Amino acid sequence: MMLQMSTTPASPAVRSEPAPAPVPGKLPCPRPAWNNARLQAFMTAQQDGGPELGALAAHPMDESFRDAPPGTVKAGEMLELSETMIVAVSADVILEPTDDGCVVTGTRGKNNECRLIFRHAYCHVRCDIRIPNGAAESRITYLKSPSQKSPGLGELHSFNICQPLLRLRNDAGGFSMTLDYHADPLNEVQGILWRGGLLQISRIRLTP
């Protein structure tokens, strides 16, 4: 696992946290309502031996949300793109147009919640984000690829992002960084969960 970000004194503080270790003998949590049949079908690939849930991708993928229609994904709804499903659970997700596609963002406050689920699983994920000044603490979590025996999307690793104590006068617009994660074998990434304060996700580069 590796984190890349700007190194100015006014950069946001980032705390890296692995997922809690599983408790022996504890039954897995029930699959949540948002992880429904539609999403399970989206994550299922047709392989030589038949359908496979959580299959490893054959090629790299660069998601900059070019095929996403600008607008709002209402809480409780999903938006299917060619290789990514945008899942809005308890809060609206906003697709804001830019010169190079769209950015995934939300609203001021600390109640944002968005899942970006990929059609396939990947070993290496680079996520470009921007944090506006004054935004509340946010949390980016990488989600483990599912399988037929374990169809959930468990948490692999999280990054907590806090506002810096010192801000630069000429950087009133916020701060940009790249979260760079390498997954262990059999624990590939098939999604990203964003919770908490406002941020913008502009690009995700994925490598099998």
JSON list of C-alpha atoms in Angstrom, two decimals:
[
{"chain": "A", "resi": 1, "resn": "MET", "atom": "CA", "xyz": [0.00, 0.00, 0.00]},
{"chain": "A", "resi": 2, "resn": "MET", "atom": "CA", "xyz": [1.27, 3.48, -0.85]},
{"chain": "A", "resi": 3, "resn": "LEU", "atom": "CA", "xyz": [-0.08, 7.03, -0.46]},
{"chain": "A", "resi": 4, "resn": "GLN", "atom": "CA", "xyz": [0.90, 9.94, -2.67]},
{"chain": "A", "resi": 5, "resn": "MET", "atom": "CA", "xyz": [-0.05, 13.53, -1.89]},
{"chain": "A", "resi": 6, "resn": "SER", "atom": "CA", "xyz": [1.28, 17.10, -1.94]},
{"chain": "A", "resi": 7, "resn": "THR", "atom": "CA", "xyz": [3.91, 17.91, 0.69]},
{"chain": "A", "resi": 8, "resn": "THR", "atom": "CA", "xyz": [3.22, 21.57, 1.56]},
{"chain": "A", "resi": 9, "resn": "PRO", "atom": "CA", "xyz": [2.76, 22.43, 5.27]},
{"chain": "A", "resi": 10, "resn": "ALA", "atom": "CA", "xyz": [-0.86, 23.26, 4.50]},
{"chain": "A", "resi": 11, "resn": "SER", "atom": "CA", "xyz": [-1.68, 19.82, 3.06]},
{"chain": "A", "resi": 12, "resn": "PRO", "atom": "CA", "xyz": [-4.55, 17.91, 4.66]},
{"chain": "A", "resi": 13, "resn": "ALA", "atom": "CA", "xyz": [-3.65, 15.36, 7.32]},
{"chain": "A", "resi": 14, "resn": "VAL", "atom": "CA", "xyz": [-4.21, 11.79, 6.14]},
{"chain": "A", "resi": 15, "resn": "ARG", "atom": "CA", "xyz": [-4.48, 8.80, 8.47]},
{"chain": "A", "resi": 16, "resn": "SER", "atom": "CA", "xyz": [-4.19, 5.34, 6.95]},
{"chain": "A", "resi": 17, "resn": "GLU", "atom": "CA", "xyz": [-6.09, 2.46, 8.57]},
{"chain": "A", "resi": 18, "resn": "PRO", "atom": "CA", "xyz": [-6.27, -1.23, 7.60]},
{"chain": "A", "resi": 19, "resn": "ALA", "atom": "CA", "xyz": [-9.64, -2.93, 7.92]},
{"chain": "A", "resi": 20, "resn": "PRO", "atom": "CA", "xyz": [-10.37, -4.59, 11.30]},
{"chain": "A", "resi": 21, "resn": "ALA", "atom": "CA", "xyz": [-9.28, -8.22, 11.44]},
{"chain": "A", "resi": 22, "resn": "PRO", "atom": "CA", "xyz": [-12.17, -10.71, 11.16]},
{"chain": "A", "resi": 23, "resn": "VAL", "atom": "CA", "xyz": [-13.34, -12.30, 14.41]},
{"chain": "A", "resi": 24, "resn": "PRO", "atom": "CA", "xyz": [-12.98, -16.13, 14.30]},
{"chain": "A", "resi": 25, "resn": "GLY", "atom": "CA", "xyz": [-16.33, -17.86, 14.34]},
{"chain": "A", "resi": 26, "resn": "LYS", "atom": "CA", "xyz": [-18.33, -14.69, 13.75]},
{"chain": "A", "resi": 27, "resn": "LEU", "atom": "CA", "xyz": [-20.91, -15.00, 10.98]},
{"chain": "A", "resi": 28, "resn": "PRO", "atom": "CA", "xyz": [-20.65, -12.49, 8.11]},
{"chain": "A", "resi": 29, "resn": "CYS", "atom": "CA", "xyz": [-23.05, -9.55, 8.19]},
{"chain": "A", "resi": 30, "resn": "PRO", "atom": "CA", "xyz": [-26.17, -9.84, 6.01]},
{"chain": "A", "resi": 31, "resn": "ARG", "atom": "CA", "xyz": [-25.85, -8.29, 2.57]},
{"chain": "A", "resi": 32, "resn": "PRO", "atom": "CA", "xyz": [-27.17, -4.71, 2.77]},
{"chain": "A", "resi": 33, "resn": "ALA", "atom": "CA", "xyz": [-30.17, -3.63, 0.71]},
{"chain": "A", "resi": 34, "resn": "TRP", "atom": "CA", "xyz": [-28.08, -1.52, -1.71]},
{"chain": "A", "resi": 35, "resn": "ASN", "atom": "CA", "xyz": [-26.04, -4.61, -2.68]},
{"chain": "A", "resi": 36, "resn": "ASN", "atom": "CA", "xyz": [-29.02, -5.93, -4.59]},
{"chain": "A", "resi": 37, "resn": "ALA", "atom": "CA", "xyz": [-29.54, -8.30, -7.52]},
{"chain": "A", "resi": 38, "resn": "ARG", "atom": "CA", "xyz": [-28.87, -5.54, -10.04]},
{"chain": "A", "resi": 39, "resn": "LEU", "atom": "CA", "xyz": [-25.47, -4.76, -8.51]},
{"chain": "A", "resi": 40, "resn": "GLN", "atom": "CA", "xyz": [-24.60, -8.45, -8.18]},
{"chain": "A", "resi": 41, "resn": "ALA", "atom": "CA", "xyz": [-25.37, -8.94, -11.88]},
{"chain": "A", "resi": 42, "resn": "PHE", "atom": "CA", "xyz": [-23.24, -5.89, -12.75]},
{"chain": "A", "resi": 43, "resn": "MET", "atom": "CA", "xyz": [-20.25, -7.45, -10.95]},
{"chain": "A", "resi": 44, "resn": "THR", "atom": "CA", "xyz": [-20.72, -10.86, -12.59]},
{"chain": "A", "resi": 45, "resn": "ALA", "atom": "CA", "xyz": [-18.61, -11.68, -15.65]},
{"chain": "A", "resi": 46, "resn": "GLN", "atom": "CA", "xyz": [-19.14, -14.53, -18.12]},
{"chain": "A", "resi": 47, "resn": "GLN", "atom": "CA", "xyz": [-16.03, -16.72, -17.99]},
{"chain": "A", "resi": 48, "resn": "ASP", "atom": "CA", "xyz": [-15.20, -20.02, -19.74]},
{"chain": "A", "resi": 49, "resn": "GLY", "atom": "CA", "xyz": [-16.53, -21.95, -16.75]},
{"chain": "A", "resi": 50, "resn": "GLY", "atom": "CA", "xyz": [-19.71, -19.87, -16.51]},
{"chain": "A", "resi": 51, "resn": "PRO", "atom": "CA", "xyz": [-20.66, -16.71, -14.59]},
{"chain": "A", "resi": 52, "resn": "GLU", "atom": "CA", "xyz": [-18.12, -15.49, -12.03]},
{"chain": "A", "resi": 53, "resn": "LEU", "atom": "CA", "xyz": [-18.81, -12.85, -9.38]},
{"chain": "A", "resi": 54, "resn": "GLY", "atom": "CA", "xyz": [-15.86, -10.57, -8.64]},
{"chain": "A", "resi": 55, "resn": "ALA", "atom": "CA", "xyz": [-13.68, -11.70, -11.57]},
{"chain": "A", "resi": 56, "resn": "LEU", "atom": "CA", "xyz": [-10.27, -10.06, -11.99]},
{"chain": "A", "resi": 57, "resn": "ALA", "atom": "CA", "xyz": [-10.16, -7.59, -14.89]},
{"chain": "A", "resi": 58, "resn": "ALA", "atom": "CA", "xyz": [-8.22, -8.53, -18.01]},
{"chain": "A", "resi": 59, "resn": "HIS", "atom": "CA", "xyz": [-7.19, -4.96, -18.90]},
{"chain": "A", "resi": 60, "resn": "PRO", "atom": "CA", "xyz": [-6.48, -1.62, -17.14]},
{"chain": "A", "resi": 61, "resn": "MET", "atom": "CA", "xyz": [-9.33, 0.86, -16.84]},
{"chain": "A", "resi": 62, "resn": "ASP", "atom": "CA", "xyz": [-9.25, 4.65, -16.52]},
{"chain": "A", "resi": 63, "resn": "GLU", "atom": "CA", "xyz": [-12.46, 6.08, -15.05]},
{"chain": "A", "resi": 64, "resn": "SER", "atom": "CA", "xyz": [-12.86, 9.84, -15.45]},
{"chain": "A", "resi": 65, "resn": "PHE", "atom": "CA", "xyz": [-16.68, 9.69, -15.68]},
{"chain": "A", "resi": 66, "resn": "ARG", "atom": "CA", "xyz": [-16.74, 10.84, -19.31]},
{"chain": "A", "resi": 67, "resn": "ASP", "atom": "CA", "xyz": [-19.93, 8.88, -20.01]},
{"chain": "A", "resi": 68, "resn": "ALA", "atom": "CA", "xyz": [-21.69, 10.11, -16.88]},
{"chain": "A", "resi": 69, "resn": "PRO", "atom": "CA", "xyz": [-24.60, 12.52, -17.43]},
{"chain": "A", "resi": 70, "resn": "PRO", "atom": "CA", "xyz": [-24.21, 15.69, -15.29]},
{"chain": "A", "resi": 71, "resn": "GLY", "atom": "CA", "xyz": [-26.80, 15.90, -12.56]},
{"chain": "A", "resi": 72, "resn": "THR", "atom": "CA", "xyz": [-27.80, 14.24, -9.30]},
{"chain": "A", "resi": 73, "resn": "VAL", "atom": "CA", "xyz": [-28.06, 10.59, -8.33]},
{"chain": "A", "resi": 74, "resn": "LYS", "atom": "CA", "xyz": [-30.73, 10.66, -5.64]},
{"chain": "A", "resi": 75, "resn": "ALA", "atom": "CA", "xyz": [-30.27, 8.84, -2.33]},
{"chain": "A", "resi": 76, "resn": "GLY", "atom": "CA", "xyz": [-31.37, 5.23, -2.73]},
{"chain": "A", "resi": 77, "resn": "GLU", "atom": "CA", "xyz": [-30.68, 5.17, -6.49]},
{"chain": "A", "resi": 78, "resn": "MET", "atom": "CA", "xyz": [-27.92, 3.85, -8.76]},
{"chain": "A", "resi": 79, "resn": "LEU", "atom": "CA", "xyz": [-26.41, 5.09, -12.00]},
{"chain": "A", "resi": 80, "resn": "GLU", "atom": "CA", "xyz": [-24.79, 2.49, -14.26]},
{"chain": "A", "resi": 81, "resn": "LEU", "atom": "CA", "xyz": [-21.87, 3.58, -16.43]},
{"chain": "A", "resi": 82, "resn": "SER", "atom": "CA", "xyz": [-19.97, 1.29, -18.80]},
{"chain": "A", "resi": 83, "resn": "GLU", "atom": "CA", "xyz": [-17.51, 0.04, -16.13]},
{"chain": "A", "resi": 84, "resn": "THR", "atom": "CA", "xyz": [-18.66, 1.70, -12.90]},
{"chain": "A", "resi": 85, "resn": "MET", "atom": "CA", "xyz": [-21.89, 1.71, -10.88]},
{"chain": "A", "resi": 86, "resn": "ILE", "atom": "CA", "xyz": [-22.49, 4.86, -8.82]},
{"chain": "A", "resi": 87, "resn": "VAL", "atom": "CA", "xyz": [-24.49, 3.93, -5.72]},
{"chain": "A", "resi": 88, "resn": "ALA", "atom": "CA", "xyz": [-26.09, 6.71, -3.67]},
{"chain": "A", "resi": 89, "resn": "VAL", "atom": "CA", "xyz": [-27.24, 5.22, -0.36]},
{"chain": "A", "resi": 90, "resn": "SER", "atom": "CA", "xyz": [-28.22, 7.75, 2.31]},
{"chain": "A", "resi": 91, "resn": "ALA", "atom": "CA", "xyz": [-27.28, 10.99, 0.52]},
{"chain": "A", "resi": 92, "resn": "ASP", "atom": "CA", "xyz": [-27.49, 12.46, -2.98]},
{"chain": "A", "resi": 93, "resn": "VAL", "atom": "CA", "xyz": [-24.41, 12.18, -5.21]},
{"chain": "A", "resi": 94, "resn": "ILE", "atom": "CA", "xyz": [-23.68, 15.03, -7.62]},
{"chain": "A", "resi": 95, "resn": "LEU", "atom": "CA", "xyz": [-22.02, 14.61, -11.02]},
{"chain": "A", "resi": 96, "resn": "GLU", "atom": "CA", "xyz": [-20.47, 17.98, -11.77]},
{"chain": "A", "resi": 97, "resn": "PRO", "atom": "CA", "xyz": [-19.32, 18.63, -15.37]},
{"chain": "A", "resi": 98, "resn": "THR", "atom": "CA", "xyz": [-15.71, 19.63, -16.11]},
{"chain": "A", "resi": 99, "resn": "ASP", "atom": "CA", "xyz": [-13.64, 20.08, -19.27]},
{"chain": "A", "resi": 100, "resn": "ASP", "atom": "CA", "xyz": [-12.55, 16.43, -19.00]},
{"chain": "A", "resi": 101, "resn": "GLY", "atom": "CA", "xyz": [-15.67, 14.49, -18.03]},
{"chain": "A", "resi": 102, "resn": "CYS", "atom": "CA", "xyz": [-17.34, 14.85, -14.63]},
{"chain": "A", "resi": 103, "resn": "VAL", "atom": "CA", "xyz": [-16.31, 14.83, -10.99]},
{"chain": "A", "resi": 104, "resn": "VAL", "atom": "CA", "xyz": [-18.21, 12.85, -8.37]},
{"chain": "A", "resi": 105, "resn": "THR", "atom": "CA", "xyz": [-19.03, 15.13, -5.46]},
{"chain": "A", "resi": 106, "resn": "GLY", "atom": "CA", "xyz": [-21.69, 15.90, -2.87]},
{"chain": "A", "resi": 107, "resn": "THR", "atom": "CA", "xyz": [-22.72, 18.69, -0.49]},
{"chain": "A", "resi": 108, "resn": "ARG", "atom": "CA", "xyz": [-21.22, 20.66, 2.37]},
{"chain": "A", "resi": 109, "resn": "GLY", "atom": "CA", "xyz": [-21.49, 18.96, 5.73]},
{"chain": "A", "resi": 110, "resn": "LYS", "atom": "CA", "xyz": [-20.44, 15.52, 6.91]},
{"chain": "A", "resi": 111, "resn": "ASN", "atom": "CA", "xyz": [-23.25, 13.25, 5.74]},
{"chain": "A", "resi": 112, "resn": "ASN", "atom": "CA", "xyz": [-22.05, 12.36, 2.24]},
{"chain": "A", "resi": 113, "resn": "GLU", "atom": "CA", "xyz": [-22.04, 8.67, 1.32]},
{"chain": "A", "resi": 114, "resn": "CYS", "atom": "CA", "xyz": [-21.20, 7.28, -2.12]},
{"chain": "A", "resi": 115, "resn": "ARG", "atom": "CA", "xyz": [-20.04, 3.90, -3.42]},
{"chain": "A", "resi": 116, "resn": "LEU", "atom": "CA", "xyz": [-18.28, 3.52, -6.75]},
{"chain": "A", "resi": 117, "resn": "ILE", "atom": "CA", "xyz": [-18.47, -0.16, -7.68]},
{"chain": "A", "resi": 118, "resn": "PHE", "atom": "CA", "xyz": [-16.43, -1.51, -10.60]},
{"chain": "A", "resi": 119, "resn": "ARG", "atom": "CA", "xyz": [-17.57, -4.18, -13.02]},
{"chain": "A", "resi": 120, "resn": "HIS", "atom": "CA", "xyz": [-14.35, -6.14, -12.39]},
{"chain": "A", "resi": 121, "resn": "ALA", "atom": "CA", "xyz": [-11.74, -6.46, -9.63]},
{"chain": "A", "resi": 122, "resn": "TYR", "atom": "CA", "xyz": [-8.30, -4.78, -9.73]},
{"chain": "A", "resi": 123, "resn": "CYS", "atom": "CA", "xyz": [-4.98, -5.11, -7.90]},
{"chain": "A", "resi": 124, "resn": "HIS", "atom": "CA", "xyz": [-3.79, -1.49, -8.15]},
{"chain": "A", "resi": 125, "resn": "VAL", "atom": "CA", "xyz": [-5.99, 1.59, -7.68]},
{"chain": "A", "resi": 126, "resn": "ARG", "atom": "CA", "xyz": [-5.01, 5.27, -8.00]},
{"chain": "A", "resi": 127, "resn": "CYS", "atom": "CA", "xyz": [-7.76, 7.70, -6.96]},
{"chain": "A", "resi": 128, "resn": "ASP", "atom": "CA", "xyz": [-7.42, 11.46, -7.64]},
{"chain": "A", "resi": 129, "resn": "ILE", "atom": "CA", "xyz": [-9.39, 13.62, -5.21]},
{"chain": "A", "resi": 130, "resn": "ARG", "atom": "CA", "xyz": [-9.71, 17.29, -4.29]},
{"chain": "A", "resi": 131, "resn": "ILE", "atom": "CA", "xyz": [-10.75, 18.58, -0.87]},
{"chain": "A", "resi": 132, "resn": "PRO", "atom": "CA", "xyz": [-12.25, 22.09, -0.67]},
{"chain": "A", "resi": 133, "resn": "ASN", "atom": "CA", "xyz": [-11.14, 24.39, 2.14]},
{"chain": "A", "resi": 134, "resn": "GLY", "atom": "CA", "xyz": [-13.41, 24.13, 5.14]},
{"chain": "A", "resi": 135, "resn": "ALA", "atom": "CA", "xyz": [-14.68, 20.64, 4.32]},
{"chain": "A", "resi": 136, "resn": "ALA", "atom": "CA", "xyz": [-15.40, 18.27, 7.21]},
{"chain": "A", "resi": 137, "resn": "GLU", "atom": "CA", "xyz": [-13.30, 15.14, 7.75]},
{"chain": "A", "resi": 138, "resn": "SER", "atom": "CA", "xyz": [-13.88, 12.52, 5.07]},
{"chain": "A", "resi": 139, "resn": "ARG", "atom": "CA", "xyz": [-13.04, 8.84, 4.70]},
{"chain": "A", "resi": 140, "resn": "ILE", "atom": "CA", "xyz": [-12.11, 6.89, 1.57]},
{"chain": "A", "resi": 141, "resn": "THR", "atom": "CA", "xyz": [-12.33, 3.08, 1.89]},
{"chain": "A", "resi": 142, "resn": "TYR", "atom": "CA", "xyz": [-11.33, 0.47, -0.68]},
{"chain": "A", "resi": 143, "resn": "LEU", "atom": "CA", "xyz": [-13.80, -2.42, -0.97]},
{"chain": "A", "resi": 144, "resn": "LYS", "atom": "CA", "xyz": [-12.89, -6.06, -1.46]},
{"chain": "A", "resi": 145, "resn": "SER", "atom": "CA", "xyz": [-14.12, -7.96, -4.52]},
{"chain": "A", "resi": 146, "resn": "PRO", "atom": "CA", "xyz": [-16.98, -10.38, -3.78]},
{"chain": "A", "resi": 147, "resn": "SER", "atom": "CA", "xyz": [-17.30, -14.08, -4.58]},
{"chain": "A", "resi": 148, "resn": "GLN", "atom": "CA", "xyz": [-20.11, -16.61, -4.87]},
{"chain": "A", "resi": 149, "resn": "LYS", "atom": "CA", "xyz": [-19.48, -17.74, -1.26]},
{"chain": "A", "resi": 150, "resn": "SER", "atom": "CA", "xyz": [-19.04, -14.20, 0.06]},
{"chain": "A", "resi": 151, "resn": "PRO", "atom": "CA", "xyz": [-21.10, -11.78, -2.09]},
{"chain": "A", "resi": 152, "resn": "GLY", "atom": "CA", "xyz": [-20.52, -8.75, 0.15]},
{"chain": "A", "resi": 153, "resn": "LEU", "atom": "CA", "xyz": [-18.09, -5.92, -0.49]},
{"chain": "A", "resi": 154, "resn": "GLY", "atom": "CA", "xyz": [-15.96, -5.94, 2.65]},
{"chain": "A", "resi": 155, "resn": "GLU", "atom": "CA", "xyz": [-13.67, -3.10, 3.68]},
{"chain": "A", "resi": 156, "resn": "LEU", "atom": "CA", "xyz": [-9.96, -3.51, 2.86]},
{"chain": "A", "resi": 157, "resn": "HIS", "atom": "CA", "xyz": [-8.25, -0.24, 3.78]},
{"chain": "A", "resi": 158, "resn": "SER", "atom": "CA", "xyz": [-9.29, 3.31, 4.66]},
{"chain": "A", "resi": 159, "resn": "PHE", "atom": "CA", "xyz": [-7.83, 6.81, 4.51]},
{"chain": "A", "resi": 160, "resn": "ASN", "atom": "CA", "xyz": [-9.19, 9.48, 6.87]},
{"chain": "A", "resi": 161, "resn": "ILE", "atom": "CA", "xyz": [-8.64, 12.99, 5.48]},
{"chain": "A", "resi": 162, "resn": "CYS", "atom": "CA", "xyz": [-8.68, 16.02, 7.81]},
{"chain": "A", "resi": 163, "resn": "GLN", "atom": "CA", "xyz": [-8.33, 19.72, 7.16]},
{"chain": "A", "resi": 164, "resn": "PRO", "atom": "CA", "xyz": [-4.81, 21.14, 7.73]},
{"chain": "A", "resi": 165, "resn": "LEU", "atom": "CA", "xyz": [-4.12, 23.35, 10.72]},
{"chain": "A", "resi": 166, "resn": "LEU", "atom": "CA", "xyz": [-2.22, 25.76, 8.45]},
{"chain": "A", "resi": 167, "resn": "ARG", "atom": "CA", "xyz": [-3.63, 27.05, 5.18]},
{"chain": "A", "resi": 168, "resn": "LEU", "atom": "CA", "xyz": [-1.84, 28.89, 2.42]},
{"chain": "A", "resi": 169, "resn": "ARG", "atom": "CA", "xyz": [-3.35, 32.23, 1.42]},
{"chain": "A", "resi": 170, "resn": "ASN", "atom": "CA", "xyz": [-2.93, 31.48, -2.29]},
{"chain": "A", "resi": 171, "resn": "ASP", "atom": "CA", "xyz": [-4.61, 28.06, -2.05]},
{"chain": "A", "resi": 172, "resn": "ALA", "atom": "CA", "xyz": [-8.13, 29.15, -1.20]},
{"chain": "A", "resi": 173, "resn": "GLY", "atom": "CA", "xyz": [-9.68, 26.59, -3.54]},
{"chain": "A", "resi": 174, "resn": "GLY", "atom": "CA", "xyz": [-8.57, 23.52, -1.61]},
{"chain": "A", "resi": 175, "resn": "PHE", "atom": "CA", "xyz": [-6.08, 20.69, -1.97]},
{"chain": "A", "resi": 176, "resn": "SER", "atom": "CA", "xyz": [-5.53, 17.80, -4.40]},
{"chain": "A", "resi": 177, "resn": "MET", "atom": "CA", "xyz": [-4.00, 14.39, -3.74]},
{"chain": "A", "resi": 178, "resn": "THR", "atom": "CA", "xyz": [-3.73, 10.88, -5.13]},
{"chain": "A", "resi": 179, "resn": "LEU", "atom": "CA", "xyz": [-4.46, 7.80, -3.01]},
{"chain": "A", "resi": 180, "resn": "ASP", "atom": "CA", "xyz": [-2.42, 4.92, -4.41]},
{"chain": "A", "resi": 181, "resn": "TYR", "atom": "CA", "xyz": [-3.31, 1.42, -3.16]},
{"chain": "A", "resi": 182, "resn": "HIS", "atom": "CA", "xyz": [-1.84, -2.00, -4.02]},
{"chain": "A", "resi": 183, "resn": "ALA", "atom": "CA", "xyz": [-4.05, -4.90, -2.96]},
{"chain": "A", "resi": 184, "resn": "ASP", "atom": "CA", "xyz": [-2.78, -8.27, -1.77]},
{"chain": "A", "resi": 185, "resn": "PRO", "atom": "CA", "xyz": [-3.55, -11.36, -3.90]},
{"chain": "A", "resi": 186, "resn": "LEU", "atom": "CA", "xyz": [-7.10, -12.68, -3.33]},
{"chain": "A", "resi": 187, "resn": "ASN", "atom": "CA", "xyz": [-8.03, -9.32, -1.78]},
{"chain": "A", "resi": 188, "resn": "GLU", "atom": "CA", "xyz": [-8.47, -7.30, -4.95]},
{"chain": "A", "resi": 189, "resn": "VAL", "atom": "CA", "xyz": [-10.42, -4.04, -5.03]},
{"chain": "A", "resi": 190, "resn": "GLN", "atom": "CA", "xyz": [-13.85, -3.79, -6.64]},
{"chain": "A", "resi": 191, "resn": "GLY", "atom": "CA", "xyz": [-15.10, -0.54, -5.21]},
{"chain": "A", "resi": 192, "resn": "ILE", "atom": "CA", "xyz": [-14.50, 2.69, -3.34]},
{"chain": "A", "resi": 193, "resn": "LEU", "atom": "CA", "xyz": [-16.63, 4.01, -0.48]},
{"chain": "A", "resi": 194, "resn": "TRP", "atom": "CA", "xyz": [-16.60, 7.73, 0.34]},
{"chain": "A", "resi": 195, "resn": "ARG", "atom": "CA", "xyz": [-18.19, 8.94, 3.57]},
{"chain": "A", "resi": 196, "resn": "GLY", "atom": "CA", "xyz": [-18.22, 12.20, 5.48]},
{"chain": "A", "resi": 197, "resn": "GLY", "atom": "CA", "xyz": [-17.14, 15.65, 4.36]},
{"chain": "A", "resi": 198, "resn": "LEU", "atom": "CA", "xyz": [-17.24, 17.18, 0.91]},
{"chain": "A", "resi": 199, "resn": "LEU", "atom": "CA", "xyz": [-14.66, 16.19, -1.68]},
{"chain": "A", "resi": 200, "resn": "GLN", "atom": "CA", "xyz": [-14.38, 15.65, -5.44]},
{"chain": "A", "resi": 201, "resn": "ILE", "atom": "CA", "xyz": [-13.33, 12.39, -7.10]},
{"chain": "A", "resi": 202, "resn": "SER", "atom": "CA", "xyz": [-12.09, 13.22, -10.60]},
{"chain": "A", "resi": 203, "resn": "ARG", "atom": "CA", "xyz": [-10.25, 10.16, -11.84]},
{"chain": "A", "resi": 204, "resn": "ILE", "atom": "CA", "xyz": [-9.66, 6.51, -10.87]},
{"chain": "A", "resi": 205, "resn": "ARG", "atom": "CA", "xyz": [-6.95, 4.49, -12.60]},
{"chain": "A", "resi": 206, "resn": "LEU", "atom": "CA", "xyz": [-7.23, 0.73, -12.18]},
{"chain": "A", "resi": 207, "resn": "THR", "atom": "CA", "xyz": [-4.74, -2.01, -13.07]},
{"chain": "A", "resi": 208, "resn": "PRO", "atom": "CA", "xyz": [-5.36, -5.79, -12.82]}
]
